Amino acid sequence: MDSLINAAGRALAAGDPLGALKRVALRDDAPALALRGIAMAQLGDFAKAKALLKDAARAFSPREAVARARCVVAEAEIALVSRDLGWPEKALRSARATLAAHGDRLNAAYAGSLEARRLILIGRLDEAERLLSDFDPAPLPPVARVAHELAAAGIAVRRLRTKAARSAFGRASLAAYEANIPALRAEVEAASLVLNTPVGRLIARGAQKELLLDEVEALLSSGALVIDACRNVVREADAVVSLATRPVLFALARTLAEAWPADASRETLLRRAFRAKHADESHRARLRVEMGRLRAELAALAGIDATAAGFALTPLNVAEVAVLAPPVEDEHGAMLAFLADGEAWSSSALAIALGASARTVQRALERLSGEDKVQAVGRGRARRWMMPPVTGFPTVLLLPGPLPSD
C-alpha cells in the first residue's frame, strides 16, 4: 500500500475526511475507493459512500478477502447510522467471521459492536449482550472501544442498570478523549445525557413526579406494587404479571392504582377502560366481568374490593402502590421515541424496529405529519422521516424492553 493510501487512512482515523479526500479523490483503485467511501460517510453523503464501498468491494480480488470484509463492515456502519435496518445482517456476520479468521481482531470487534447496536435498536437485548461478552475491549484502539462501550451502555440503560450504564459511558468518554476526535466526543456526550433526562413519571397518592433512570431503577426494586405503564405489566419485586395483551384489564389496574388508597368510581373506570361517556347497565355488567378477570390475574399481588362508589385496590404484601408512566404519553409514543434520536428513518426501518406492519407505520407517520410532529425528507424509496429532539421523549435506548425479571 503506497504512502498516499496510508496518509489517507491516518486522516480518516483522526476524523479528518477532507484531508483523506485530498490524497485519494482522483484515484479509482480499490483501496482508494474504499477510503473515499468512508470519507463521504463521515461527511454525511451516505448514498455516495455506499456506492463507493460497493465499487471497492468489487474491485478487490477474490484473494483479498479481508479487504472485502472491511468494506462490508463500513457498509454496515453506514446502514446503521442511516437507519437502514433492512440491511442484511448475515453479510455483517460473515464479514466478522472472515476478519476473525484472518487475525484482524480490531475490525472483527468493531463489526461485533455494530451488530450489537443494531440488535439493541430492534430490542433483541439478550443477543446483543451475548455478542458483546465475546470481546474484551481493553486491547482495542480508542475508536473501537467507544463503539463497544456505547453498545454496552445501551444495553444497561434499557435493562435499567444505572450503575453499569454510568460506568460504560465513563469508559466511552475516556476512549473518545483518547481518540481526540471531536465528533466522537460529541456522540458520547449526547448519548450519556440519558442519565440526566427524565425517563418516566411516578404517579402515586394523587401526585406526579418526573423520574431519572436511577430513580426508576430504585422504584422497581423498592418492593412497592408498581403498575408499569411503559411495559403494561404489574410488578412487585421479582413477581411480574403481564397485561400487555389485555389493554382493558391494564387500564382498569392503572385507574385503581392512580386512585389508591381511595377507591375509583365506576364512572371513572368505565370512561378509562371502555371510553363510555354515558354508562348503562350493559356497561356496568361488563365492568363487573372485567373486574373479576383482573382480580384473578392479580390474585397473588392484590385484592380488588367493591365499594359503594366503585372499586378499590388492596395490596396484599406491601404498603405502597405506584404507577410508572412514560415521560410523555402519546398514541404513537414508541414511534416518536425512535425518531427523537435525530436520525432520518425510513418507514420500513421503523416497521422492523417496532415489530409492526409497514402499512400501520405509514398510516401513523401520515397522521403525525398532519399534526406537525414529524416531517418527511425525500421522495419515493429515498423518503425518510425525522423530527427535532423533543424534551421529555426518551431516546431509543429507553424504549420499553424486557427487564431481567420479565
Short mmCIF file of C-alpha atoms in Angstrom, two decimals:
data_model
loop_
_atom_site.label_atom_id
_atom_site.label_comp_id
_atom_site.label_asym_id
_atom_site.label_seq_id
_atom_site.Cartn_x
_atom_site.Cartn_y
_atom_site.Cartn_z
CA MET A 1 0.00 0.00 0.00
CA ASP A 2 1.52 3.38 -1.04
CA SER A 3 2.17 6.41 1.10
CA LEU A 4 -0.93 8.33 -0.07
CA ILE A 5 -3.21 5.46 0.93
CA ASN A 6 -1.50 5.25 4.32
CA ALA A 7 -1.83 9.01 4.82
CA ALA A 8 -5.49 8.96 3.84
CA GLY A 9 -6.14 6.13 6.27
CA ARG A 10 -4.47 8.05 9.09
CA ALA A 11 -6.56 11.14 8.27
CA LEU A 12 -9.80 9.14 8.45
CA ALA A 13 -8.74 7.58 11.75
CA ALA A 14 -8.20 11.10 13.11
CA GLY A 15 -11.64 12.24 11.93
CA ASP A 16 -10.35 14.33 9.00
CA PRO A 17 -12.33 13.18 5.91
CA LEU A 18 -11.35 16.24 3.85
CA GLY A 19 -7.69 15.51 4.47
CA ALA A 20 -8.25 11.94 3.29
CA LEU A 21 -10.05 13.07 0.13
CA LYS A 22 -7.22 15.41 -0.79
CA ARG A 23 -4.98 12.36 -1.11
CA VAL A 24 -7.28 9.89 -2.92
CA ALA A 25 -10.10 11.89 -4.55
CA LEU A 26 -8.82 11.31 -8.09
CA ARG A 27 -7.92 7.64 -7.72
CA ASP A 28 -10.11 4.68 -8.70
CA ASP A 29 -8.11 1.73 -7.39
CA ALA A 30 -9.83 -0.47 -4.80
CA PRO A 31 -8.13 0.91 -1.63
CA ALA A 32 -8.75 4.49 -2.74
CA LEU A 33 -12.42 3.76 -3.50
CA ALA A 34 -12.85 2.27 -0.03
CA LEU A 35 -11.21 5.26 1.67
CA ARG A 36 -13.26 7.69 -0.43
CA GLY A 37 -16.40 5.84 0.60
CA ILE A 38 -15.54 6.10 4.30
CA ALA A 39 -14.69 9.80 3.88
CA MET A 40 -18.02 10.51 2.20
CA ALA A 41 -19.79 8.67 5.02
CA GLN A 42 -18.04 10.87 7.59
CA LEU A 43 -19.20 13.90 5.60
CA GLY A 44 -22.80 12.64 5.67
CA ASP A 45 -23.26 11.69 2.00
CA PHE A 46 -24.40 8.13 2.69
CA ALA A 47 -25.70 7.38 -0.81
CA LYS A 48 -22.35 8.23 -2.41
CA ALA A 49 -20.50 6.41 0.36
CA LYS A 50 -22.46 3.19 -0.18
CA ALA A 51 -21.87 3.32 -3.94
CA LEU A 52 -18.11 3.82 -3.49
CA LEU A 53 -17.82 0.98 -0.97
CA LYS A 54 -19.72 -1.39 -3.26
CA ASP A 55 -17.36 -0.45 -6.11
CA ALA A 56 -14.39 -1.03 -3.82
CA ALA A 57 -15.62 -4.47 -2.75
CA ARG A 58 -16.00 -5.47 -6.39
CA ALA A 59 -12.58 -4.05 -7.28
CA PHE A 60 -10.72 -6.10 -4.67
CA SER A 61 -9.72 -9.52 -5.98
CA PRO A 62 -11.26 -12.72 -4.52
CA ARG A 63 -7.96 -13.34 -2.74
CA GLU A 64 -8.32 -10.05 -0.84
CA ALA A 65 -11.00 -11.41 1.49
CA VAL A 66 -10.04 -9.19 4.41
CA ALA A 67 -10.28 -6.01 2.35
CA ARG A 68 -13.69 -7.06 1.05
CA ALA A 69 -14.86 -7.84 4.56
CA ARG A 70 -13.75 -4.42 5.76
CA CYS A 71 -15.84 -2.83 3.01
CA VAL A 72 -18.85 -4.81 4.23
CA VAL A 73 -18.29 -3.59 7.79
CA ALA A 74 -18.10 0.01 6.56
CA GLU A 75 -21.36 -0.51 4.61
CA ALA A 76 -22.97 -1.92 7.74
CA GLU A 77 -21.96 1.13 9.76
CA ILE A 78 -23.48 3.42 7.14
CA ALA A 79 -26.66 1.33 7.20
CA LEU A 80 -26.84 1.62 10.99
CA VAL A 81 -26.29 5.39 11.02
CA SER A 82 -28.81 5.93 8.21
CA ARG A 83 -31.26 3.58 9.99
CA ASP A 84 -31.38 1.08 7.13
CA LEU A 85 -32.37 -1.80 9.40
CA GLY A 86 -33.23 -4.00 6.43
CA TRP A 87 -29.55 -4.24 5.52
CA PRO A 88 -28.61 -7.97 5.52
CA GLU A 89 -27.22 -8.83 8.94
CA LYS A 90 -25.92 -12.13 7.57
CA ALA A 91 -23.43 -10.19 5.44
CA LEU A 92 -22.05 -8.44 8.52
CA ARG A 93 -21.88 -11.70 10.46
CA SER A 94 -19.99 -13.34 7.58
CA ALA A 95 -17.59 -10.39 7.33
CA ARG A 96 -16.94 -10.55 11.07
CA ALA A 97 -16.12 -14.25 10.81
CA THR A 98 -13.75 -13.60 7.89
CA LEU A 99 -11.92 -10.88 9.78
CA ALA A 100 -11.59 -13.02 12.89
CA ALA A 101 -10.33 -15.98 10.85
CA HIS A 102 -7.60 -13.82 9.27
CA GLY A 103 -6.45 -12.35 12.58
CA ASP A 104 -7.95 -8.87 12.10
CA ARG A 105 -9.18 -8.72 15.67
CA LEU A 106 -9.75 -4.96 15.64
CA ASN A 107 -12.19 -4.90 12.75
CA ALA A 108 -13.85 -8.12 13.90
CA ALA A 109 -14.55 -6.49 17.27
CA TYR A 110 -15.83 -3.35 15.58
CA ALA A 111 -18.14 -5.44 13.40
CA GLY A 112 -19.43 -7.13 16.54
CA SER A 113 -20.21 -3.79 18.18
CA LEU A 114 -22.10 -2.67 15.07
CA GLU A 115 -24.12 -5.87 15.08
CA ALA A 116 -24.86 -5.39 18.78
CA ARG A 117 -26.03 -1.82 18.26
CA ARG A 118 -28.42 -2.95 15.53
CA LEU A 119 -29.79 -5.65 17.82
CA ILE A 120 -30.30 -3.06 20.58
CA LEU A 121 -32.27 -0.85 18.19
CA ILE A 122 -34.71 -3.65 17.41
CA GLY A 123 -34.98 -4.77 21.03
CA ARG A 124 -33.01 -8.04 20.90
CA LEU A 125 -31.05 -7.30 24.05
CA ASP A 126 -30.15 -10.85 25.03
CA GLU A 127 -28.46 -11.48 21.68
CA ALA A 128 -26.63 -8.15 21.84
CA GLU A 129 -25.39 -8.87 25.36
CA ARG A 130 -24.09 -12.32 24.39
CA LEU A 131 -22.32 -10.84 21.39
CA LEU A 132 -20.53 -8.16 23.40
CA SER A 133 -19.47 -10.64 26.06
CA ASP A 134 -17.28 -12.40 23.47
CA PHE A 135 -14.97 -9.38 23.20
CA ASP A 136 -12.55 -7.81 25.66
CA PRO A 137 -12.41 -4.13 24.65
CA ALA A 138 -9.26 -3.30 26.66
CA PRO A 139 -6.69 -4.11 23.90
CA LEU A 140 -8.70 -2.30 21.20
CA PRO A 141 -7.80 1.18 19.93
CA PRO A 142 -9.89 4.12 21.24
CA VAL A 143 -12.44 4.35 18.39
CA ALA A 144 -13.33 0.66 18.64
CA ARG A 145 -13.56 0.92 22.45
CA VAL A 146 -16.03 3.79 22.12
CA ALA A 147 -18.28 1.72 19.86
CA HIS A 148 -18.10 -1.24 22.24
CA GLU A 149 -18.83 0.81 25.36
CA LEU A 150 -21.72 2.70 23.76
CA ALA A 151 -23.33 -0.62 22.89
CA ALA A 152 -22.76 -1.86 26.46
CA ALA A 153 -24.26 1.37 27.82
CA GLY A 154 -27.27 0.99 25.55
CA ILE A 155 -27.99 -2.45 26.94
CA ALA A 156 -27.50 -1.30 30.54
CA VAL A 157 -29.85 1.66 30.06
CA ARG A 158 -32.62 -0.48 28.63
CA ARG A 159 -32.09 -3.04 31.38
CA LEU A 160 -32.32 -0.20 33.95
CA ARG A 161 -28.84 -0.95 35.30
CA THR A 162 -27.87 2.63 36.06
CA LYS A 163 -24.52 1.93 37.69
CA ALA A 164 -23.38 -0.26 34.79
CA ALA A 165 -24.60 2.34 32.27
CA ARG A 166 -22.73 5.15 34.04
CA SER A 167 -19.53 3.08 34.08
CA ALA A 168 -19.85 2.22 30.37
CA PHE A 169 -20.44 5.86 29.43
CA GLY A 170 -17.43 6.84 31.54
CA ARG A 171 -15.20 4.35 29.73
CA ALA A 172 -16.59 5.52 26.37
CA SER A 173 -15.84 9.14 27.28
CA LEU A 174 -12.24 8.33 28.24
CA ALA A 175 -11.73 6.41 24.98
CA ALA A 176 -13.26 9.28 22.96
CA TYR A 177 -10.90 11.81 24.53
CA GLU A 178 -8.01 9.44 23.88
CA ALA A 179 -9.05 9.21 20.24
CA ASN A 180 -9.14 13.04 20.11
CA ILE A 181 -11.95 13.13 17.55
CA PRO A 182 -14.44 15.95 18.35
CA ALA A 183 -17.38 14.24 16.62
CA LEU A 184 -16.79 11.09 18.66
CA ARG A 185 -16.68 13.04 21.92
CA ALA A 186 -19.91 14.80 20.98
CA GLU A 187 -21.59 11.47 20.24
CA VAL A 188 -20.65 10.07 23.65
CA GLU A 189 -21.73 13.25 25.46
CA ALA A 190 -25.10 13.25 23.66
CA ALA A 191 -25.71 9.58 24.45
CA SER A 192 -24.80 9.97 28.12
CA LEU A 193 -27.40 12.73 28.58
CA VAL A 194 -29.93 9.95 29.02
CA LEU A 195 -28.68 9.53 32.59
CA ASN A 196 -29.80 13.06 33.45
CA THR A 197 -33.03 13.19 31.43
CA PRO A 198 -36.45 12.26 32.86
CA VAL A 199 -37.38 8.83 31.54
CA GLY A 200 -40.62 8.27 33.40
CA ARG A 201 -43.24 9.70 35.73
CA LEU A 202 -44.24 8.48 39.15
CA ILE A 203 -47.97 8.77 39.87
CA ALA A 204 -48.84 8.00 43.48
CA ARG A 205 -51.28 9.30 46.08
CA GLY A 206 -52.67 11.90 43.68
CA ALA A 207 -49.30 13.45 42.85
CA GLN A 208 -46.90 13.20 39.90
CA LYS A 209 -43.12 13.40 39.77
CA GLU A 210 -40.62 13.05 36.93
CA LEU A 211 -38.08 10.27 37.41
CA LEU A 212 -34.49 9.87 36.22
CA LEU A 213 -33.15 6.48 35.21
CA ASP A 214 -31.69 5.66 38.63
CA GLU A 215 -34.98 6.68 40.29
CA VAL A 216 -36.92 4.31 38.04
CA GLU A 217 -34.49 1.54 38.96
CA ALA A 218 -34.95 2.34 42.66
CA LEU A 219 -38.75 2.34 42.33
CA LEU A 220 -38.83 -1.09 40.68
CA SER A 221 -36.54 -2.54 43.35
CA SER A 222 -38.35 -0.86 46.27
CA GLY A 223 -40.85 -3.67 46.74
CA ALA A 224 -43.84 -1.41 46.04
CA LEU A 225 -46.70 -2.65 43.88
CA VAL A 226 -45.91 -0.89 40.60
CA ILE A 227 -48.30 -0.63 37.68
CA ASP A 228 -45.76 -0.19 34.88
CA ALA A 229 -47.42 1.72 32.02
CA CYS A 230 -44.19 1.62 29.99
CA ARG A 231 -44.47 -2.16 29.58
CA ASN A 232 -48.10 -2.75 30.58
CA VAL A 233 -47.24 -5.05 33.47
CA VAL A 234 -47.94 -5.13 37.19
CA ARG A 235 -44.86 -5.91 39.26
CA GLU A 236 -43.86 -6.37 42.85
CA ALA A 237 -40.13 -7.05 43.27
CA ASP A 238 -39.48 -10.13 41.08
CA ALA A 239 -43.15 -11.03 40.63
CA VAL A 240 -44.48 -9.79 37.29
CA VAL A 241 -47.99 -10.07 35.84
CA SER A 242 -48.07 -9.07 32.18
CA LEU A 243 -51.22 -7.40 30.87
CA ALA A 244 -49.60 -6.35 27.59
CA THR A 245 -52.22 -8.24 25.58
CA ARG A 246 -55.10 -7.24 27.90
CA PRO A 247 -55.45 -3.46 27.42
CA VAL A 248 -58.81 -3.25 29.18
CA LEU A 249 -57.51 -5.03 32.25
CA PHE A 250 -54.41 -2.86 32.34
CA ALA A 251 -56.49 0.33 32.04
CA LEU A 252 -58.58 -0.82 35.00
CA ALA A 253 -55.48 -1.70 37.05
CA ARG A 254 -53.89 1.67 36.32
CA THR A 255 -57.06 3.58 37.21
CA LEU A 256 -57.35 1.71 40.52
CA ALA A 257 -53.67 2.38 41.29
CA GLU A 258 -53.93 6.09 40.50
CA ALA A 259 -56.91 6.37 42.87
CA TRP A 260 -55.22 4.35 45.67
CA PRO A 261 -55.55 4.44 48.66
CA ALA A 262 -59.06 5.68 47.85
CA ASP A 263 -61.44 3.86 45.54
CA ALA A 264 -62.09 4.61 41.87
CA SER A 265 -65.64 5.40 40.87
CA ARG A 266 -67.48 3.22 38.39
CA GLU A 267 -67.90 6.20 36.06
CA THR A 268 -64.14 6.81 36.01
CA LEU A 269 -63.39 3.14 35.44
CA LEU A 270 -65.90 2.91 32.59
CA ARG A 271 -64.55 6.05 30.96
CA ARG A 272 -60.90 4.98 31.20
CA ALA A 273 -61.33 1.34 30.22
CA PHE A 274 -64.26 1.42 27.79
CA ARG A 275 -64.40 5.10 26.81
CA ALA A 276 -68.03 5.06 27.84
CA LYS A 277 -69.43 8.59 28.08
CA HIS A 278 -72.89 7.52 29.20
CA ALA A 279 -72.81 4.27 31.15
CA ASP A 280 -75.82 1.98 31.04
CA GLU A 281 -76.50 -1.36 32.69
CA SER A 282 -74.67 -3.29 29.96
CA HIS A 283 -71.52 -1.26 30.64
CA ARG A 284 -71.82 -1.91 34.36
CA ALA A 285 -72.25 -5.62 33.73
CA ARG A 286 -69.16 -5.68 31.54
CA LEU A 287 -67.23 -3.79 34.22
CA ARG A 288 -68.12 -6.45 36.78
CA VAL A 289 -66.94 -9.19 34.40
CA GLU A 290 -63.63 -7.46 33.62
CA MET A 291 -63.04 -6.73 37.30
CA GLY A 292 -63.46 -10.43 38.01
CA ARG A 293 -60.84 -11.22 35.37
CA LEU A 294 -58.45 -8.59 36.77
CA ARG A 295 -59.00 -9.93 40.30
CA ALA A 296 -57.97 -13.39 39.09
CA GLU A 297 -54.86 -12.05 37.29
CA LEU A 298 -53.66 -10.12 40.36
CA ALA A 299 -54.68 -12.67 42.98
CA ALA A 300 -51.10 -13.18 44.21
CA LEU A 301 -50.35 -9.45 44.48
CA ALA A 302 -53.52 -7.56 45.38
CA GLY A 303 -57.20 -7.79 46.10
CA ILE A 304 -59.95 -5.78 44.41
CA ASP A 305 -62.93 -4.91 46.56
CA ALA A 306 -66.26 -3.43 45.54
CA THR A 307 -67.24 -0.21 47.33
CA ALA A 308 -70.34 1.92 47.34
CA ALA A 309 -68.88 4.21 44.67
CA GLY A 310 -66.78 1.77 42.68
CA PHE A 311 -63.79 -0.47 43.34
CA ALA A 312 -60.63 -0.26 45.48
CA LEU A 313 -57.21 -1.90 45.10
CA THR A 314 -55.75 -3.55 48.21
CA PRO A 315 -52.10 -4.71 48.01
CA LEU A 316 -51.50 -7.97 49.85
CA ASN A 317 -47.79 -7.80 50.67
CA VAL A 318 -46.68 -4.16 50.50
CA ALA A 319 -47.62 -0.77 51.88
CA GLU A 320 -47.27 1.33 48.72
CA VAL A 321 -48.84 1.40 45.27
CA ALA A 322 -47.42 3.47 42.41
CA VAL A 323 -47.88 3.96 38.68
CA LEU A 324 -44.80 4.24 36.47
CA ALA A 325 -45.84 6.15 33.34
CA PRO A 326 -43.84 7.23 30.27
CA PRO A 327 -42.49 10.82 30.36
CA VAL A 328 -44.89 11.75 27.56
CA GLU A 329 -47.94 9.70 26.69
CA ASP A 330 -48.98 9.61 23.05
CA GLU A 331 -50.76 7.03 20.94
CA HIS A 332 -47.62 6.80 18.80
CA GLY A 333 -45.14 7.41 21.61
CA ALA A 334 -42.87 4.50 20.71
CA MET A 335 -42.51 5.74 17.14
CA LEU A 336 -41.79 9.28 18.30
CA ALA A 337 -39.19 7.92 20.71
CA PHE A 338 -37.30 6.28 17.83
CA LEU A 339 -37.50 9.44 15.74
CA ALA A 340 -36.34 11.59 18.68
CA ASP A 341 -32.78 10.33 18.20
CA GLY A 342 -32.39 12.94 15.46
CA GLU A 343 -31.69 10.43 12.69
CA ALA A 344 -33.71 10.09 9.48
CA TRP A 345 -35.71 6.84 9.47
CA SER A 346 -37.41 5.05 6.59
CA SER A 347 -40.89 3.70 7.25
CA SER A 348 -39.58 0.16 6.61
CA ALA A 349 -36.88 0.59 9.28
CA LEU A 350 -39.47 1.84 11.77
CA ALA A 351 -41.64 -1.18 10.97
CA ILE A 352 -38.72 -3.52 11.75
CA ALA A 353 -37.88 -1.70 14.98
CA LEU A 354 -41.49 -1.55 16.17
CA GLY A 355 -42.44 -5.04 15.04
CA ALA A 356 -45.41 -3.58 13.12
CA SER A 357 -46.63 -3.82 9.55
CA ALA A 358 -45.33 -1.32 7.01
CA ARG A 359 -48.87 -0.07 6.33
CA THR A 360 -49.57 0.52 10.02
CA VAL A 361 -46.37 2.53 10.34
CA GLN A 362 -47.13 4.52 7.18
CA ARG A 363 -50.61 5.46 8.43
CA ALA A 364 -49.15 6.56 11.77
CA LEU A 365 -46.47 8.66 10.06
CA GLU A 366 -49.04 10.37 7.85
CA ARG A 367 -51.13 11.21 10.89
CA LEU A 368 -48.13 12.52 12.84
CA SER A 369 -47.08 14.55 9.80
CA GLY A 370 -50.54 16.13 9.69
CA GLU A 371 -50.07 17.11 13.33
CA ASP A 372 -46.62 18.59 12.55
CA LYS A 373 -44.91 16.13 14.90
CA VAL A 374 -42.73 14.59 12.16
CA GLN A 375 -41.55 15.66 8.74
CA ALA A 376 -40.70 13.79 5.57
CA VAL A 377 -37.44 14.28 3.65
CA GLY A 378 -37.01 12.99 0.10
CA ARG A 379 -39.39 11.07 -2.15
CA GLY A 380 -40.18 7.53 -3.14
CA ARG A 381 -37.77 4.87 -1.87
CA ALA A 382 -35.43 7.60 -0.59
CA ARG A 383 -38.11 9.11 1.65
CA ARG A 384 -37.10 9.42 5.29
CA TRP A 385 -38.89 10.64 8.40
CA MET A 386 -37.44 12.67 11.23
CA MET A 387 -38.23 15.13 13.97
CA PRO A 388 -36.23 17.58 16.07
CA PRO A 389 -35.39 16.32 19.59
CA VAL A 390 -38.43 16.83 21.82
CA THR A 391 -37.96 17.41 25.54
CA GLY A 392 -39.46 14.59 27.50
CA PHE A 393 -39.23 11.85 24.91
CA PRO A 394 -36.84 9.02 25.75
CA THR A 395 -34.12 8.12 23.31
CA VAL A 396 -34.17 4.80 21.53
CA LEU A 397 -32.13 3.39 24.38
CA LEU A 398 -35.09 3.86 26.68
CA LEU A 399 -37.82 2.30 24.62
CA PRO A 400 -39.68 -0.44 26.51
CA GLY A 401 -37.64 -3.62 26.57
CA PRO A 402 -37.52 -6.73 28.67
CA LEU A 403 -36.15 -6.48 32.19
CA PRO A 404 -34.27 -9.36 33.85
CA SER A 405 -37.42 -10.33 35.73
CA ASP A 406 -39.69 -10.33 32.67
#
